[in-house]
């Protein structure tokens, strides 16, 4: 371990969870929380301001999810390493987290046991895999081999995912256009593409899908 502790940004939209996780991290001499955020967009802003060594991001947060924030941090703060913290023991989220640039995936249910080691492993440049993740990786590899090398990649672009999340949160096309500084017609085109790609019919199905993949919380 180096003399200076690992500086950590902690992002979770539940203050109680943040407090509990902070207690776990700050109890270690080699780890210190230097900033907190309660949504993904704030996490990106705090990372730019504080330049932490490590960002611990909850997967389901308002405005930007942990995965969206991770992708943004990978682009704009490449020196900040990323851990995803989640209550979901879900293979899809796990693979998306790796694809978004995260070094590891920690389940909240065992954070008191795994989080400190995950932080240390990440700072050593090692991936941290929760126990079920190894099985998931092996299964995914076998599925790809069976299907002749075709794997399930993310079907939506970052912008389409952004619009899917906002639609599912109940925003109108005009509100989304204002938020993203694009025209309502462009929003509608992206929305139609999302529906077509996912084989969904309407906003209700979009919302169910967004909940299922962790873009929004039920």
mmCIF file with all atom_site columns, C-alpha atoms in Angstrom, residues 57-180:
data_model
loop_
_atom_site.group_PDB
_atom_site.id
_atom_site.type_symbol
_atom_site.label_atom_id
_atom_site.label_alt_id
_atom_site.label_comp_id
_atom_site.label_asym_id
_atom_site.label_entity_id
_atom_site.label_seq_id
_atom_site.pdbx_PDB_ins_code
_atom_site.Cartn_x
_atom_site.Cartn_y
_atom_site.Cartn_z
_atom_site.occupancy
_atom_site.B_iso_or_equiv
_atom_site.pdbx_formal_charge
_atom_site.auth_seq_id
_atom_site.auth_comp_id
_atom_site.auth_asym_id
_atom_site.auth_atom_id
_atom_site.pdbx_PDB_model_num
ATOM 1   C CA . UNK A 1 57  ? -21.171 4.127   -8.206  1.00 0.00 ? 57  UNK A CA 1
ATOM 2   C CA . UNK A 1 58  ? -24.608 2.733   -7.398  1.00 0.00 ? 58  UNK A CA 1
ATOM 3   C CA . UNK A 1 59  ? -26.116 1.213   -10.543 1.00 0.00 ? 59  UNK A CA 1
ATOM 4   C CA . UNK A 1 60  ? -29.650 2.710   -10.285 1.00 0.00 ? 60  UNK A CA 1
ATOM 5   C CA . UNK A 1 61  ? -29.601 6.488   -9.764  1.00 0.00 ? 61  UNK A CA 1
ATOM 6   C CA . UNK A 1 62  ? -31.639 9.446   -11.091 1.00 0.00 ? 62  UNK A CA 1
ATOM 7   C CA . UNK A 1 63  ? -30.527 11.640  -14.033 1.00 0.00 ? 63  UNK A CA 1
ATOM 8   C CA . UNK A 1 64  ? -27.640 9.357   -15.007 1.00 0.00 ? 64  UNK A CA 1
ATOM 9   C CA . UNK A 1 65  ? -27.408 5.714   -13.912 1.00 0.00 ? 65  UNK A CA 1
ATOM 10  C CA . UNK A 1 66  ? -24.185 4.344   -12.501 1.00 0.00 ? 66  UNK A CA 1
ATOM 11  C CA . UNK A 1 67  ? -23.503 2.689   -15.867 1.00 0.00 ? 67  UNK A CA 1
ATOM 12  C CA . UNK A 1 68  ? -24.056 5.938   -17.789 1.00 0.00 ? 68  UNK A CA 1
ATOM 13  C CA . UNK A 1 69  ? -21.873 7.813   -15.294 1.00 0.00 ? 69  UNK A CA 1
ATOM 14  C CA . UNK A 1 70  ? -19.198 5.102   -15.623 1.00 0.00 ? 70  UNK A CA 1
ATOM 15  C CA . UNK A 1 71  ? -19.144 5.506   -19.404 1.00 0.00 ? 71  UNK A CA 1
ATOM 16  C CA . UNK A 1 72  ? -18.852 9.280   -19.030 1.00 0.00 ? 72  UNK A CA 1
ATOM 17  C CA . UNK A 1 73  ? -16.054 8.983   -16.442 1.00 0.00 ? 73  UNK A CA 1
ATOM 18  C CA . UNK A 1 74  ? -14.175 6.497   -18.646 1.00 0.00 ? 74  UNK A CA 1
ATOM 19  C CA . UNK A 1 75  ? -14.191 9.148   -21.373 1.00 0.00 ? 75  UNK A CA 1
ATOM 20  C CA . UNK A 1 76  ? -13.540 12.297  -19.340 1.00 0.00 ? 76  UNK A CA 1
ATOM 21  C CA . UNK A 1 77  ? -11.656 11.093  -16.225 1.00 0.00 ? 77  UNK A CA 1
ATOM 22  C CA . UNK A 1 78  ? -9.723  8.031   -17.452 1.00 0.00 ? 78  UNK A CA 1
ATOM 23  C CA . UNK A 1 79  ? -7.386  8.140   -14.449 1.00 0.00 ? 79  UNK A CA 1
ATOM 24  C CA . UNK A 1 80  ? -10.335 7.497   -12.081 1.00 0.00 ? 80  UNK A CA 1
ATOM 25  C CA . UNK A 1 81  ? -11.004 3.786   -11.619 1.00 0.00 ? 81  UNK A CA 1
ATOM 26  C CA . UNK A 1 82  ? -14.587 2.607   -11.230 1.00 0.00 ? 82  UNK A CA 1
ATOM 27  C CA . UNK A 1 83  ? -16.484 0.106   -9.077  1.00 0.00 ? 83  UNK A CA 1
ATOM 28  C CA . UNK A 1 84  ? -20.198 -0.546  -9.501  1.00 0.00 ? 84  UNK A CA 1
ATOM 29  C CA . UNK A 1 85  ? -22.192 -1.084  -6.290  1.00 0.00 ? 85  UNK A CA 1
ATOM 30  C CA . UNK A 1 86  ? -25.559 -2.778  -6.716  1.00 0.00 ? 86  UNK A CA 1
ATOM 31  C CA . UNK A 1 87  ? -28.294 -4.788  -5.086  1.00 0.00 ? 87  UNK A CA 1
ATOM 32  C CA . UNK A 1 88  ? -28.779 -6.721  -8.345  1.00 0.00 ? 88  UNK A CA 1
ATOM 33  C CA . UNK A 1 89  ? -27.078 -10.098 -8.722  1.00 0.00 ? 89  UNK A CA 1
ATOM 34  C CA . UNK A 1 90  ? -27.709 -9.874  -12.441 1.00 0.00 ? 90  UNK A CA 1
ATOM 35  C CA . UNK A 1 91  ? -25.471 -11.066 -15.269 1.00 0.00 ? 91  UNK A CA 1
ATOM 36  C CA . UNK A 1 92  ? -26.680 -8.423  -17.720 1.00 0.00 ? 92  UNK A CA 1
ATOM 37  C CA . UNK A 1 93  ? -25.738 -5.578  -15.360 1.00 0.00 ? 93  UNK A CA 1
ATOM 38  C CA . UNK A 1 94  ? -22.420 -7.266  -14.671 1.00 0.00 ? 94  UNK A CA 1
ATOM 39  C CA . UNK A 1 95  ? -21.472 -7.419  -18.359 1.00 0.00 ? 95  UNK A CA 1
ATOM 40  C CA . UNK A 1 96  ? -22.735 -3.867  -18.951 1.00 0.00 ? 96  UNK A CA 1
ATOM 41  C CA . UNK A 1 97  ? -20.635 -2.667  -15.994 1.00 0.00 ? 97  UNK A CA 1
ATOM 42  C CA . UNK A 1 98  ? -17.497 -4.190  -17.513 1.00 0.00 ? 98  UNK A CA 1
ATOM 43  C CA . UNK A 1 99  ? -18.433 -2.699  -20.887 1.00 0.00 ? 99  UNK A CA 1
ATOM 44  C CA . UNK A 1 100 ? -18.868 0.729   -19.273 1.00 0.00 ? 100 UNK A CA 1
ATOM 45  C CA . UNK A 1 101 ? -15.299 0.675   -17.985 1.00 0.00 ? 101 UNK A CA 1
ATOM 46  C CA . UNK A 1 102 ? -15.815 -0.581  -14.421 1.00 0.00 ? 102 UNK A CA 1
ATOM 47  C CA . UNK A 1 103 ? -13.121 -2.752  -12.828 1.00 0.00 ? 103 UNK A CA 1
ATOM 48  C CA . UNK A 1 104 ? -15.551 -4.573  -10.599 1.00 0.00 ? 104 UNK A CA 1
ATOM 49  C CA . UNK A 1 105 ? -19.087 -5.192  -9.423  1.00 0.00 ? 105 UNK A CA 1
ATOM 50  C CA . UNK A 1 106 ? -19.924 -5.407  -5.699  1.00 0.00 ? 106 UNK A CA 1
ATOM 51  C CA . UNK A 1 107 ? -23.245 -6.582  -4.296  1.00 0.00 ? 107 UNK A CA 1
ATOM 52  C CA . UNK A 1 108 ? -24.679 -4.311  -1.577  1.00 0.00 ? 108 UNK A CA 1
ATOM 53  C CA . UNK A 1 109 ? -25.809 -7.348  0.392   1.00 0.00 ? 109 UNK A CA 1
ATOM 54  C CA . UNK A 1 110 ? -22.167 -8.290  1.036   1.00 0.00 ? 110 UNK A CA 1
ATOM 55  C CA . UNK A 1 111 ? -20.560 -4.838  0.795   1.00 0.00 ? 111 UNK A CA 1
ATOM 56  C CA . UNK A 1 112 ? -19.303 -5.056  4.378   1.00 0.00 ? 112 UNK A CA 1
ATOM 57  C CA . UNK A 1 113 ? -17.379 -8.179  3.368   1.00 0.00 ? 113 UNK A CA 1
ATOM 58  C CA . UNK A 1 114 ? -16.348 -7.454  -0.249  1.00 0.00 ? 114 UNK A CA 1
ATOM 59  C CA . UNK A 1 115 ? -16.149 -3.691  -0.778  1.00 0.00 ? 115 UNK A CA 1
ATOM 60  C CA . UNK A 1 116 ? -12.815 -2.980  0.925   1.00 0.00 ? 116 UNK A CA 1
ATOM 61  C CA . UNK A 1 117 ? -11.087 -5.813  -0.935  1.00 0.00 ? 117 UNK A CA 1
ATOM 62  C CA . UNK A 1 118 ? -12.745 -4.701  -4.190  1.00 0.00 ? 118 UNK A CA 1
ATOM 63  C CA . UNK A 1 119 ? -11.354 -1.175  -3.730  1.00 0.00 ? 119 UNK A CA 1
ATOM 64  C CA . UNK A 1 120 ? -7.862  -2.508  -3.050  1.00 0.00 ? 120 UNK A CA 1
ATOM 65  C CA . UNK A 1 121 ? -7.976  -4.946  -5.981  1.00 0.00 ? 121 UNK A CA 1
ATOM 66  C CA . UNK A 1 122 ? -9.138  -2.167  -8.326  1.00 0.00 ? 122 UNK A CA 1
ATOM 67  C CA . UNK A 1 123 ? -6.285  0.105   -7.226  1.00 0.00 ? 123 UNK A CA 1
ATOM 68  C CA . UNK A 1 124 ? -3.831  -2.760  -7.862  1.00 0.00 ? 124 UNK A CA 1
ATOM 69  C CA . UNK A 1 125 ? -5.172  -2.887  -11.406 1.00 0.00 ? 125 UNK A CA 1
ATOM 70  C CA . UNK A 1 126 ? -6.979  -6.188  -10.850 1.00 0.00 ? 126 UNK A CA 1
ATOM 71  C CA . UNK A 1 127 ? -10.635 -6.853  -11.719 1.00 0.00 ? 127 UNK A CA 1
ATOM 72  C CA . UNK A 1 128 ? -12.937 -7.683  -8.812  1.00 0.00 ? 128 UNK A CA 1
ATOM 73  C CA . UNK A 1 129 ? -15.518 -10.363 -9.575  1.00 0.00 ? 129 UNK A CA 1
ATOM 74  C CA . UNK A 1 130 ? -18.254 -11.274 -7.113  1.00 0.00 ? 130 UNK A CA 1
ATOM 75  C CA . UNK A 1 131 ? -18.602 -15.082 -6.686  1.00 0.00 ? 131 UNK A CA 1
ATOM 76  C CA . UNK A 1 132 ? -21.436 -15.574 -9.211  1.00 0.00 ? 132 UNK A CA 1
ATOM 77  C CA . UNK A 1 133 ? -19.651 -13.491 -11.836 1.00 0.00 ? 133 UNK A CA 1
ATOM 78  C CA . UNK A 1 134 ? -17.085 -16.156 -12.670 1.00 0.00 ? 134 UNK A CA 1
ATOM 79  C CA . UNK A 1 135 ? -19.900 -18.609 -13.466 1.00 0.00 ? 135 UNK A CA 1
ATOM 80  C CA . UNK A 1 136 ? -21.574 -15.901 -15.565 1.00 0.00 ? 136 UNK A CA 1
ATOM 81  C CA . UNK A 1 137 ? -18.387 -15.294 -17.560 1.00 0.00 ? 137 UNK A CA 1
ATOM 82  C CA . UNK A 1 138 ? -17.961 -19.008 -18.255 1.00 0.00 ? 138 UNK A CA 1
ATOM 83  C CA . UNK A 1 139 ? -21.626 -19.397 -19.287 1.00 0.00 ? 139 UNK A CA 1
ATOM 84  C CA . UNK A 1 140 ? -21.393 -16.346 -21.536 1.00 0.00 ? 140 UNK A CA 1
ATOM 85  C CA . UNK A 1 141 ? -18.298 -17.736 -23.226 1.00 0.00 ? 141 UNK A CA 1
ATOM 86  C CA . UNK A 1 142 ? -19.964 -21.124 -23.785 1.00 0.00 ? 142 UNK A CA 1
ATOM 87  C CA . UNK A 1 143 ? -23.097 -19.436 -25.187 1.00 0.00 ? 143 UNK A CA 1
ATOM 88  C CA . UNK A 1 144 ? -20.987 -17.429 -27.630 1.00 0.00 ? 144 UNK A CA 1
ATOM 89  C CA . UNK A 1 145 ? -19.174 -20.568 -28.763 1.00 0.00 ? 145 UNK A CA 1
ATOM 90  C CA . UNK A 1 146 ? -22.481 -22.406 -29.199 1.00 0.00 ? 146 UNK A CA 1
ATOM 91  C CA . UNK A 1 147 ? -23.949 -19.544 -31.213 1.00 0.00 ? 147 UNK A CA 1
ATOM 92  C CA . UNK A 1 148 ? -20.930 -19.470 -33.507 1.00 0.00 ? 148 UNK A CA 1
ATOM 93  C CA . UNK A 1 149 ? -19.267 -16.473 -31.942 1.00 0.00 ? 149 UNK A CA 1
ATOM 94  C CA . UNK A 1 150 ? -22.213 -14.097 -31.885 1.00 0.00 ? 150 UNK A CA 1
ATOM 95  C CA . UNK A 1 151 ? -22.685 -12.628 -28.434 1.00 0.00 ? 151 UNK A CA 1
ATOM 96  C CA . UNK A 1 152 ? -25.236 -10.286 -26.977 1.00 0.00 ? 152 UNK A CA 1
ATOM 97  C CA . UNK A 1 153 ? -23.804 -6.783  -27.232 1.00 0.00 ? 153 UNK A CA 1
ATOM 98  C CA . UNK A 1 154 ? -25.580 -3.600  -26.208 1.00 0.00 ? 154 UNK A CA 1
ATOM 99  C CA . UNK A 1 155 ? -28.165 -2.920  -28.890 1.00 0.00 ? 155 UNK A CA 1
ATOM 100 C CA . UNK A 1 156 ? -28.862 0.708   -27.939 1.00 0.00 ? 156 UNK A CA 1
ATOM 101 C CA . UNK A 1 157 ? -26.533 3.664   -28.487 1.00 0.00 ? 157 UNK A CA 1
ATOM 102 C CA . UNK A 1 158 ? -25.676 5.864   -25.488 1.00 0.00 ? 158 UNK A CA 1
ATOM 103 C CA . UNK A 1 159 ? -28.068 8.569   -26.762 1.00 0.00 ? 159 UNK A CA 1
ATOM 104 C CA . UNK A 1 160 ? -30.897 6.046   -27.278 1.00 0.00 ? 160 UNK A CA 1
ATOM 105 C CA . UNK A 1 161 ? -30.362 4.720   -23.752 1.00 0.00 ? 161 UNK A CA 1
ATOM 106 C CA . UNK A 1 162 ? -30.423 8.280   -22.413 1.00 0.00 ? 162 UNK A CA 1
ATOM 107 C CA . UNK A 1 163 ? -33.754 8.937   -24.163 1.00 0.00 ? 163 UNK A CA 1
ATOM 108 C CA . UNK A 1 164 ? -35.196 5.581   -23.062 1.00 0.00 ? 164 UNK A CA 1
ATOM 109 C CA . UNK A 1 165 ? -34.436 6.491   -19.422 1.00 0.00 ? 165 UNK A CA 1
ATOM 110 C CA . UNK A 1 166 ? -36.037 9.940   -19.721 1.00 0.00 ? 166 UNK A CA 1
ATOM 111 C CA . UNK A 1 167 ? -39.141 8.571   -21.488 1.00 0.00 ? 167 UNK A CA 1
ATOM 112 C CA . UNK A 1 168 ? -39.497 5.911   -18.783 1.00 0.00 ? 168 UNK A CA 1
ATOM 113 C CA . UNK A 1 169 ? -39.204 8.619   -16.104 1.00 0.00 ? 169 UNK A CA 1
ATOM 114 C CA . UNK A 1 170 ? -42.259 10.308  -17.642 1.00 0.00 ? 170 UNK A CA 1
ATOM 115 C CA . UNK A 1 171 ? -40.704 13.227  -19.528 1.00 0.00 ? 171 UNK A CA 1
ATOM 116 C CA . UNK A 1 172 ? -42.449 14.478  -22.684 1.00 0.00 ? 172 UNK A CA 1
ATOM 117 C CA . UNK A 1 173 ? -40.631 14.694  -26.017 1.00 0.00 ? 173 UNK A CA 1
ATOM 118 C CA . UNK A 1 174 ? -40.435 18.478  -25.623 1.00 0.00 ? 174 UNK A CA 1
ATOM 119 C CA . UNK A 1 175 ? -38.954 18.188  -22.103 1.00 0.00 ? 175 UNK A CA 1
ATOM 120 C CA . UNK A 1 176 ? -36.412 15.628  -23.321 1.00 0.00 ? 176 UNK A CA 1
ATOM 121 C CA . UNK A 1 177 ? -35.535 17.868  -26.272 1.00 0.00 ? 177 UNK A CA 1
ATOM 122 C CA . UNK A 1 178 ? -34.955 20.794  -23.886 1.00 0.00 ? 178 UNK A CA 1
ATOM 123 C CA . UNK A 1 179 ? -32.856 18.672  -21.513 1.00 0.00 ? 179 UNK A CA 1
ATOM 124 C CA . UNK A 1 180 ? -30.639 17.255  -24.254 1.00 0.00 ? 180 UNK A CA 1
#
